[in-house]
Short mmCIF file of C-alpha atoms in Angstrom, two decimals:
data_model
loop_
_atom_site.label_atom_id
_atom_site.label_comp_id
_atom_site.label_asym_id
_atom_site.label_seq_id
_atom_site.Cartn_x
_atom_site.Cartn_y
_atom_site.Cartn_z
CA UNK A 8 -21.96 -43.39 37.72
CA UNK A 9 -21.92 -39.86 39.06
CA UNK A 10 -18.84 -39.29 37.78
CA UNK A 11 -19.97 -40.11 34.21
CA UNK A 12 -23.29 -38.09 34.79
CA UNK A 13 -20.60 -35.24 36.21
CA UNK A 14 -18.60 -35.05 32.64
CA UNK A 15 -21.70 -35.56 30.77
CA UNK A 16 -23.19 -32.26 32.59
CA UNK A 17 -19.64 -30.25 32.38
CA UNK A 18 -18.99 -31.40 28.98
CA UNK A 19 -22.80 -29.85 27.61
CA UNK A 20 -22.39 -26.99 29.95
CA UNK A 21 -19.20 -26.49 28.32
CA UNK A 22 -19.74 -26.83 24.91
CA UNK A 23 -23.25 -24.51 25.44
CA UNK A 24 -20.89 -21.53 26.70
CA UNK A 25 -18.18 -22.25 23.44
CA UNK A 26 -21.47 -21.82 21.48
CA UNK A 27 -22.74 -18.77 22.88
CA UNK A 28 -19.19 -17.37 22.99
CA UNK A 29 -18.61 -18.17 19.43
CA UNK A 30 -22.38 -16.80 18.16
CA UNK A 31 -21.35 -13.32 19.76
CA UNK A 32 -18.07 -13.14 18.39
CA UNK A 33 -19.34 -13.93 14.98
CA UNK A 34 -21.87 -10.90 15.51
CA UNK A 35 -19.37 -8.98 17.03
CA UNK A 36 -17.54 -9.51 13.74
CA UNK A 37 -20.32 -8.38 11.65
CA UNK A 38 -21.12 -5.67 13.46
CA UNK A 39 -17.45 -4.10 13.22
CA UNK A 40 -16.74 -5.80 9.70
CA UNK A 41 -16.94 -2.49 7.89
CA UNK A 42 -14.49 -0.55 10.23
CA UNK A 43 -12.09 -3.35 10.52
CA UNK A 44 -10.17 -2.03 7.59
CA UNK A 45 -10.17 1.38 8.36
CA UNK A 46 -9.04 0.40 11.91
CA UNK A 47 -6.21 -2.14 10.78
CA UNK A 48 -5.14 1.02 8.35
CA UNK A 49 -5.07 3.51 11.55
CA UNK A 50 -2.77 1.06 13.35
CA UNK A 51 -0.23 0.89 10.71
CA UNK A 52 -0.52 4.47 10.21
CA UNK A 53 -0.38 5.05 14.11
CA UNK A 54 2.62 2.77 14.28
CA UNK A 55 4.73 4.07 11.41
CA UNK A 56 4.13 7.70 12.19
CA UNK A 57 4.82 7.37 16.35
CA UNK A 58 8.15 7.83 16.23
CA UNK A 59 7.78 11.24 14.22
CA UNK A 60 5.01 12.77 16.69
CA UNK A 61 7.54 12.10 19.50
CA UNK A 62 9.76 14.34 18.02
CA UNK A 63 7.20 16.85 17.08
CA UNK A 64 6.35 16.83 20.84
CA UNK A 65 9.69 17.10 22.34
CA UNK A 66 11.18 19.24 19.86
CA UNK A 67 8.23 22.02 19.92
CA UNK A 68 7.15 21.53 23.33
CA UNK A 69 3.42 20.17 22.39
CA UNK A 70 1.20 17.62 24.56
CA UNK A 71 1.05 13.92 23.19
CA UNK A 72 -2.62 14.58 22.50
CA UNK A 73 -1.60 18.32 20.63
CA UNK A 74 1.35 16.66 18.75
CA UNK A 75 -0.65 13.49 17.72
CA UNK A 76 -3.64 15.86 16.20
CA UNK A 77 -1.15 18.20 14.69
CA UNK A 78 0.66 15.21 12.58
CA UNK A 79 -3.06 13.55 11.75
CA UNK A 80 -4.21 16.76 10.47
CA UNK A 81 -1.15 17.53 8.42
CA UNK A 82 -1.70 14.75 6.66
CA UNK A 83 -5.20 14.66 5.81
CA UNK A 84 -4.46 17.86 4.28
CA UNK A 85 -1.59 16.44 2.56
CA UNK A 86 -3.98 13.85 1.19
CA UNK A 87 -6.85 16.03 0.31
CA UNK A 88 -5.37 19.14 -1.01
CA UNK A 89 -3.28 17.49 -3.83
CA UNK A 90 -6.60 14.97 -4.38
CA UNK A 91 -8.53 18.22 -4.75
CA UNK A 92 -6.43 20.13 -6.83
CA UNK A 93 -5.85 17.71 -9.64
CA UNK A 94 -9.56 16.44 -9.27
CA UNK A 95 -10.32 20.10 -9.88
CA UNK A 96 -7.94 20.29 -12.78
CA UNK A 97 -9.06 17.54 -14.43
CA UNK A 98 -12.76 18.33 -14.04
CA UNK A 99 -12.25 21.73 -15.65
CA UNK A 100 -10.48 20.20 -18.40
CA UNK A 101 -12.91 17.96 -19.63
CA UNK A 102 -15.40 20.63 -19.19
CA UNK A 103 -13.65 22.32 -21.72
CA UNK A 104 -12.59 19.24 -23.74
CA UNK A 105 -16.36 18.93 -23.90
CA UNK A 106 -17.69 22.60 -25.10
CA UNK A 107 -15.00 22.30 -27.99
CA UNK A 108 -15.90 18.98 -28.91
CA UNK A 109 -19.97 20.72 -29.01
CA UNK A 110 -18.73 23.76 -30.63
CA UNK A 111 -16.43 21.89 -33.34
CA UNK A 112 -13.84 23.91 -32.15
CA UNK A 113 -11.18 21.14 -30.62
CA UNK A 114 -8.03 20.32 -32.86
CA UNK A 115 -5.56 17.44 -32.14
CA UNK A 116 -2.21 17.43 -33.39
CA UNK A 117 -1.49 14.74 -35.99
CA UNK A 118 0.70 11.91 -34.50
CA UNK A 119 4.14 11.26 -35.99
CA UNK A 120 4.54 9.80 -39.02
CA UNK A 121 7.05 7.57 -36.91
CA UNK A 122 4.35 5.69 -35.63
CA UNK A 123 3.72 3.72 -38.64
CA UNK A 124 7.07 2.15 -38.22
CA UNK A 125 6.29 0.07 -35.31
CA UNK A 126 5.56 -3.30 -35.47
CA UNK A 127 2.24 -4.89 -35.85
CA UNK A 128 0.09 -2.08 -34.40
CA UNK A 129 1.75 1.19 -36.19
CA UNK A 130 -0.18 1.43 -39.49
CA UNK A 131 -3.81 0.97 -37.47
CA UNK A 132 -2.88 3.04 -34.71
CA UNK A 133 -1.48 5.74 -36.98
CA UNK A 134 -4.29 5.77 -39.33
CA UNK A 135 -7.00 6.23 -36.06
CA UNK A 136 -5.00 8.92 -34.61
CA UNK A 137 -4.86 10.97 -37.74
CA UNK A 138 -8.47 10.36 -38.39
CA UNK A 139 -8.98 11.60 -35.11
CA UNK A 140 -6.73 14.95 -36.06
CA UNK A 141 -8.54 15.65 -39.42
CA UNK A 142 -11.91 15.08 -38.07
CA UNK A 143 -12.75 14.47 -34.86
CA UNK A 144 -16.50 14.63 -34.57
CA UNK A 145 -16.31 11.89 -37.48
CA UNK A 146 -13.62 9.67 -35.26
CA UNK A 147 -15.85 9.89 -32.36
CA UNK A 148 -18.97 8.68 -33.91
CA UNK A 149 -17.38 5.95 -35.61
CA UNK A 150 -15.48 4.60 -32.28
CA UNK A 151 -17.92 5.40 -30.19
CA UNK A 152 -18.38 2.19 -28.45
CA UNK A 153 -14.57 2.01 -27.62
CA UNK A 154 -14.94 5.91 -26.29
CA UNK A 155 -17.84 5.00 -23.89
CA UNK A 156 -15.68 1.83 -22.97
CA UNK A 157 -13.02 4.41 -22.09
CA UNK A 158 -15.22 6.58 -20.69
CA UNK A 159 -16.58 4.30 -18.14
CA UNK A 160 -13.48 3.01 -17.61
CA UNK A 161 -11.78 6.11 -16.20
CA UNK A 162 -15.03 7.22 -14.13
CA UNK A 163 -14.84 3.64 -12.32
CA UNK A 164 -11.00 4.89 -11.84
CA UNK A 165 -11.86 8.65 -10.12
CA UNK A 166 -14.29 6.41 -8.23
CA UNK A 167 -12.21 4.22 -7.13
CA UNK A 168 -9.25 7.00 -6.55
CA UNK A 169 -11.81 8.98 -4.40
CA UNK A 170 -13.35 6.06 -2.30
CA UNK A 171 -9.68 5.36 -1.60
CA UNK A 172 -8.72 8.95 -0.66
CA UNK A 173 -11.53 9.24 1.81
CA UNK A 174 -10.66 5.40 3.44
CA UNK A 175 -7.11 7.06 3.69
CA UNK A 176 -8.45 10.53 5.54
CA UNK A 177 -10.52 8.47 7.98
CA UNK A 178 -7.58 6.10 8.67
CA UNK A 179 -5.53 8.72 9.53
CA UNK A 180 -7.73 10.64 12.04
CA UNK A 181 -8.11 7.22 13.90
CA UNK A 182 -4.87 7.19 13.75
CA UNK A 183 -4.33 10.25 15.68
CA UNK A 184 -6.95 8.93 18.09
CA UNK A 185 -4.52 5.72 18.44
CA UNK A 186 -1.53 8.03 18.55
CA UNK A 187 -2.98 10.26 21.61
CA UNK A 188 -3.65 7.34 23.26
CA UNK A 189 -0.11 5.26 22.73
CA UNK A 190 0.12 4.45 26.17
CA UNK A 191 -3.12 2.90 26.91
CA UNK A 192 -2.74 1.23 23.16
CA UNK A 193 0.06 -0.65 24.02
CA UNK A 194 -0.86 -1.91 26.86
CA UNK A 195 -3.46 -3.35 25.72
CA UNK A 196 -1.89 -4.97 23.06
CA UNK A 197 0.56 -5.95 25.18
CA UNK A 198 -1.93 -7.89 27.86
CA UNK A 199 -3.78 -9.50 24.25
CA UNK A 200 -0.49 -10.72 23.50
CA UNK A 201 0.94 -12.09 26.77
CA UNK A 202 -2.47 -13.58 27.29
CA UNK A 203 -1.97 -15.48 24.22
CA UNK A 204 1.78 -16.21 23.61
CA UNK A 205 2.75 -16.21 27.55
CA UNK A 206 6.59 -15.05 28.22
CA UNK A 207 6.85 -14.66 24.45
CA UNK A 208 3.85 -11.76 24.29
CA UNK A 209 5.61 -8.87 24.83
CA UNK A 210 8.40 -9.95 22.24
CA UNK A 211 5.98 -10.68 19.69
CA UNK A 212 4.78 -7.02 20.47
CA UNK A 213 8.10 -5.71 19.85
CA UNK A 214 8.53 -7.55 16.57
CA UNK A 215 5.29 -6.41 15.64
CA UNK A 216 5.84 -2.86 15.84
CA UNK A 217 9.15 -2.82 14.46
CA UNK A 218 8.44 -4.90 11.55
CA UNK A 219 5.42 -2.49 10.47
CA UNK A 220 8.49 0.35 10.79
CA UNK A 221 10.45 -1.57 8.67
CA UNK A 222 7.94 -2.68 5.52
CA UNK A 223 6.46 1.34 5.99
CA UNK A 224 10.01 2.69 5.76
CA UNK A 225 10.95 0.56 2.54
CA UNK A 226 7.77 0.90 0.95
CA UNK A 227 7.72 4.88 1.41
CA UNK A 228 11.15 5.14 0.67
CA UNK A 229 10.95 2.98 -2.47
CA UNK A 230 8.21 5.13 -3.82
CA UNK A 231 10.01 8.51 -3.38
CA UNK A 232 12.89 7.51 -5.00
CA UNK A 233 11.19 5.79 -8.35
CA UNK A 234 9.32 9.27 -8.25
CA UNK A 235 12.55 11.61 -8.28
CA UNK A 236 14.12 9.02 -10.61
CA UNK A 237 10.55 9.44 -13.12
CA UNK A 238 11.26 12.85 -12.69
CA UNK A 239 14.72 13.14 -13.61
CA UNK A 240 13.19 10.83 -17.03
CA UNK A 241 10.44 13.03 -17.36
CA UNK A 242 12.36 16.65 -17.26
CA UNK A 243 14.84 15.44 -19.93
CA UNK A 244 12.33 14.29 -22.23
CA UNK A 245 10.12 17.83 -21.78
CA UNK A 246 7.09 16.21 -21.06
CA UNK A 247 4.50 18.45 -20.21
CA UNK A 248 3.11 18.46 -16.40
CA UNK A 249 5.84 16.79 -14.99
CA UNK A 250 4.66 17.27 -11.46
CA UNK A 251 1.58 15.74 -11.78
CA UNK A 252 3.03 12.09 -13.19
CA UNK A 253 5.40 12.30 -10.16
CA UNK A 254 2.76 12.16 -8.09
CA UNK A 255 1.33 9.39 -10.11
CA UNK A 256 4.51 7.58 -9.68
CA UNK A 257 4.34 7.86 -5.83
CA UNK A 258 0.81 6.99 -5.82
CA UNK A 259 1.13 3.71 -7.85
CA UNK A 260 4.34 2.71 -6.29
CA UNK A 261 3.01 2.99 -2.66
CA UNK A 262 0.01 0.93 -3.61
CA UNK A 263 2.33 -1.57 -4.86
CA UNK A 264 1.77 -1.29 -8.20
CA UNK A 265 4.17 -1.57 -11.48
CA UNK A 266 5.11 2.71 -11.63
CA UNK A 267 5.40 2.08 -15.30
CA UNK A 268 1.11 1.89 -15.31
CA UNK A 269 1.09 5.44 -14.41
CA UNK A 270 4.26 6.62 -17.40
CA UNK A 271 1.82 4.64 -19.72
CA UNK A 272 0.30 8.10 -20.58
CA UNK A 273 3.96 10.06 -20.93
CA UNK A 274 5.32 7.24 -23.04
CA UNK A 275 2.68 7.57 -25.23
CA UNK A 276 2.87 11.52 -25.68
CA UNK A 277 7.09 11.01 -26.12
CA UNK A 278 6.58 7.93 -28.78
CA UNK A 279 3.92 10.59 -30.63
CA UNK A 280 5.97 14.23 -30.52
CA UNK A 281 9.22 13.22 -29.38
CA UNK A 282 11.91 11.68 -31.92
CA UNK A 283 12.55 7.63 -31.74
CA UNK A 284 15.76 8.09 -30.45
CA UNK A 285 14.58 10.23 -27.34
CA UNK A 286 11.27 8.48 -26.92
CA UNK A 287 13.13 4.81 -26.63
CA UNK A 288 16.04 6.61 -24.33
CA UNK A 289 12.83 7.73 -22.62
CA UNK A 290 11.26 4.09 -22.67
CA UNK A 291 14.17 2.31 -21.66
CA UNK A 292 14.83 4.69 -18.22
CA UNK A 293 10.94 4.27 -17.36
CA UNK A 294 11.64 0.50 -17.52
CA UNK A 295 14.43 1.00 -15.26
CA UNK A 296 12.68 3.36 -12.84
CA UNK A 297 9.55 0.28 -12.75
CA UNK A 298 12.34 -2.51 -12.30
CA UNK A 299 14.52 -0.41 -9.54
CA UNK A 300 12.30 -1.83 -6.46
CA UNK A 301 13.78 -5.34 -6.73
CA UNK A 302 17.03 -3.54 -6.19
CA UNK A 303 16.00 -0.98 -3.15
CA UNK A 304 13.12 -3.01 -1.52
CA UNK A 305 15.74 -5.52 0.03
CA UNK A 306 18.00 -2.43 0.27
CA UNK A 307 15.48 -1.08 2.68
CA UNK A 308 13.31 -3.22 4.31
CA UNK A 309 14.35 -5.34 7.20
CA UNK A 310 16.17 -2.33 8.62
CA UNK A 311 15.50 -1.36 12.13
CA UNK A 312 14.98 -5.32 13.28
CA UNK A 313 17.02 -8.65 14.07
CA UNK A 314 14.72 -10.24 11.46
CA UNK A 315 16.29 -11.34 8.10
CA UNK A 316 15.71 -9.32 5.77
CA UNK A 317 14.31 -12.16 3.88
CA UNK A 318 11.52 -13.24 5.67
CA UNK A 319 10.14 -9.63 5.81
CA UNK A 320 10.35 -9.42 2.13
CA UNK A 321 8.43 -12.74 1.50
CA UNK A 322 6.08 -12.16 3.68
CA UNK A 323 5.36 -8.32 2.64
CA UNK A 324 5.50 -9.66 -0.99
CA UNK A 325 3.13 -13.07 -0.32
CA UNK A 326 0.90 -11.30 2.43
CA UNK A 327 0.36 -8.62 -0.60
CA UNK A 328 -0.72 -11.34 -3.33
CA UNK A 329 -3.15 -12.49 -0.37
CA UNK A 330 -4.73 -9.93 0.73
CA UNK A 331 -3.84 -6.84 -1.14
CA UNK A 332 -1.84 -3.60 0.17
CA UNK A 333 -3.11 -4.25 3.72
CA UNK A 334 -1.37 -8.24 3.56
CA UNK A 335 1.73 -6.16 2.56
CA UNK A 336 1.82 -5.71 6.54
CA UNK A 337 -0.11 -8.44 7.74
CA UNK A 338 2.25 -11.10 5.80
CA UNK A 339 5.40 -9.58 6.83
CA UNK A 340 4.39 -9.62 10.49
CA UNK A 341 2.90 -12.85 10.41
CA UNK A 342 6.26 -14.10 8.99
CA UNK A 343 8.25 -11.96 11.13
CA UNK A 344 6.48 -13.66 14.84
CA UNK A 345 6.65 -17.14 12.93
CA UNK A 346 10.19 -17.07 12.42
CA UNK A 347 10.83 -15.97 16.14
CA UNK A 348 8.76 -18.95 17.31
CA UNK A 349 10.86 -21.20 15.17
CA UNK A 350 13.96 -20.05 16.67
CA UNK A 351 12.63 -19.80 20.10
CA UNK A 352 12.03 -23.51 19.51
CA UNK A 353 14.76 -24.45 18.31
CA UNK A 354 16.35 -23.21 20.85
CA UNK A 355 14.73 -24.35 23.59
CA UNK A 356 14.92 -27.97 21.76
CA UNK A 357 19.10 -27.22 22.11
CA UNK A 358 18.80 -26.29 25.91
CA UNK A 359 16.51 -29.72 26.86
CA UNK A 360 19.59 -31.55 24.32
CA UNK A 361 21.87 -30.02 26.24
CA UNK A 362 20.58 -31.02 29.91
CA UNK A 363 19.37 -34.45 29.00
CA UNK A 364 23.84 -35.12 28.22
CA UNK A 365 24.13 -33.34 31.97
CA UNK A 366 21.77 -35.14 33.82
CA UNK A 367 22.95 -38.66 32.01
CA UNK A 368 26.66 -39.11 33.28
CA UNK A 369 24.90 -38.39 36.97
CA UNK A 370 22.45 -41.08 36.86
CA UNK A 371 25.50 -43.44 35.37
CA UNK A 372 27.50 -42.54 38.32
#
């Protein structure tokens, strides 16, 4: 009977403590919900970016703490000068867009007549373009729910641009923060880890941090290269700020969109002032330069690690469709520590196989 009344008392004591432990993590949770992003962003930043401060601080003789700052800093300025500038650009444009447009002073030039030789949508789209030409003020009126459509379109767009720019600046000073502070950082993770996963912890560690390295060095390098291959596309067909849709290119492609979305703007110039035959040479190479990440991604990632290739790639790719750009590391580590437990097991099934034929000739003996 005690005994009973002994289990009965542990077992409500117990399940009282899971409750209370479970109500403050849930807070907890809330409580740090809106950082957790911008933290999760720092660590990949701080991991992908540790082994370049190390060289920064052996090869010019800087602190960890000096070295860390100095790489943070560099690139929140990378990331908010160029923001600035075209923000800046673009603002003073449509400020002047917008006086001629008052004055009755802003002329379009009239699209090819090569446009009304495409199919299905060349006659309509030809007659609105030279309607806007001959008359804009006219043009505007008469589309102008499709204009404030647009309009509202592209300032949800800057909006969403700038709210991402500043997520990116913050990330990357706690970064630096996480980069100062390496050592303490890792062991930390470390402990998490072995607390959870036992003799496997600091392994899974490893395969963590190496499999971040990996996706960041494929997904960066993948983007640079579809932007100097735009580039090459977008010099040869003389299309005007050629710079600027390079950028683009990098932008989109590190975000893991299609890069084509950001030549949507260039095609349409080339198809309009260029000549068929260079504005479908043009067409076809931007397809190419959109299409070329199947070809590098597996090229790239997986390099760096004993994990296949593969199973980095899926789960970059499937963690992406998830979650969104963050899953693209999240998936591929998840995949990455899953596959080592598999083979761990596996192999640890062989070893037991493997005694259990020892141990039976003795006992038959």
């Amino acid at each position: 009977m005690n005994t009973s009344q002994d289990f009965s008392k542990h077992a409500i004591d117990a399940f009282i403590k899971i409750v209370i432990v479970g109500i403050l993590l849930y807070l907890c949770f809330q409580i740090l919900k809106p950082f957790i992003l911008l933290v999760v962003w720092g660590a990949i930043i701080a991991t992908a970016l540790f082994p370049l401060m190390k060289g920064i601080e052996t090869k010019v003789g800087l602190s960890q703490g000096k070295s860390s700052w100095l790489l943070s800093l560099v690139g929140v300025a990378l990331l908010i000068l160029p923001s600035y500038l075209i923000g800046d650009s673009l603002f003073s444009s449509a400020g002047d867009v917008y006086e001629q447009v008052q004055s009755g002073t802003l002329q379009l030039k009239p699209p090819s007549e090569s446009i009304q030789d495409w199919p299905i949508i060349g006659e309509h789209l030809y007659a609105t373009l030279l309607g806007f030409s001959v008359n804009l003020s006219n043009a505007l009126i008469q589309h102008s729910e499709h204009v404030k459509d647009l309009l509202g379109t592209v300032i949800a767009t800057v909006g969403s641009v700038g709210g991402s720019v500043l997520q990116f600046t913050i990330s990357l000073l706690i970064a630096g923060v996480f980069m100062a502070n390496a050592q303490a950082c890792e062991k930390s993770f470390q402990q998490i880890s072995v607390r959870l996963a036992g003799d496997y912890g600091a392994q899974f560690t490893q395969i963590s941090v190496a499999t971040v390295r990996s996706v960041v060095q494929g997904v960066i390098g993948v983007a640079i290269t579809q932007s100097l291959m735009a580039g090459v596309g977008l010099y040869f067909a003389d299309i005007p700020f050629a710079g600027l849709w390079m950028l683009a290119v990098l932008i989109v492609a590190i975000i893991q969109l299609p890069p084509i979305l950001a030549l949507i703007p260039a095609l349409f110039f080339a198809w309009t002032t260029d000549t068929t035959l260079v504005a479908g040479i043009f067409t076809v190479w931007c397809v190419l330069v959109s299409a070329s990440d199947a070809i590098l991604k597996p090229m790239l990632m997986g390099r760096g690690t004993d994990i296949p290739m593969l199973v980095i790639l899926l789960g970059a790719i499937g963690g992406m469709a998830m979650s969104g750009i963050v899953g693209l590391f999240v998936g591929a580590v998840v995949l990455a520590v899953t596959h080592r437990l598999f083979v761990a097991w596996l192999a640890q099934s062989e070893v037991e196989n493997e005694q259990g034929d020892k141990a039976q000739p003795q006992k038959e003996t």
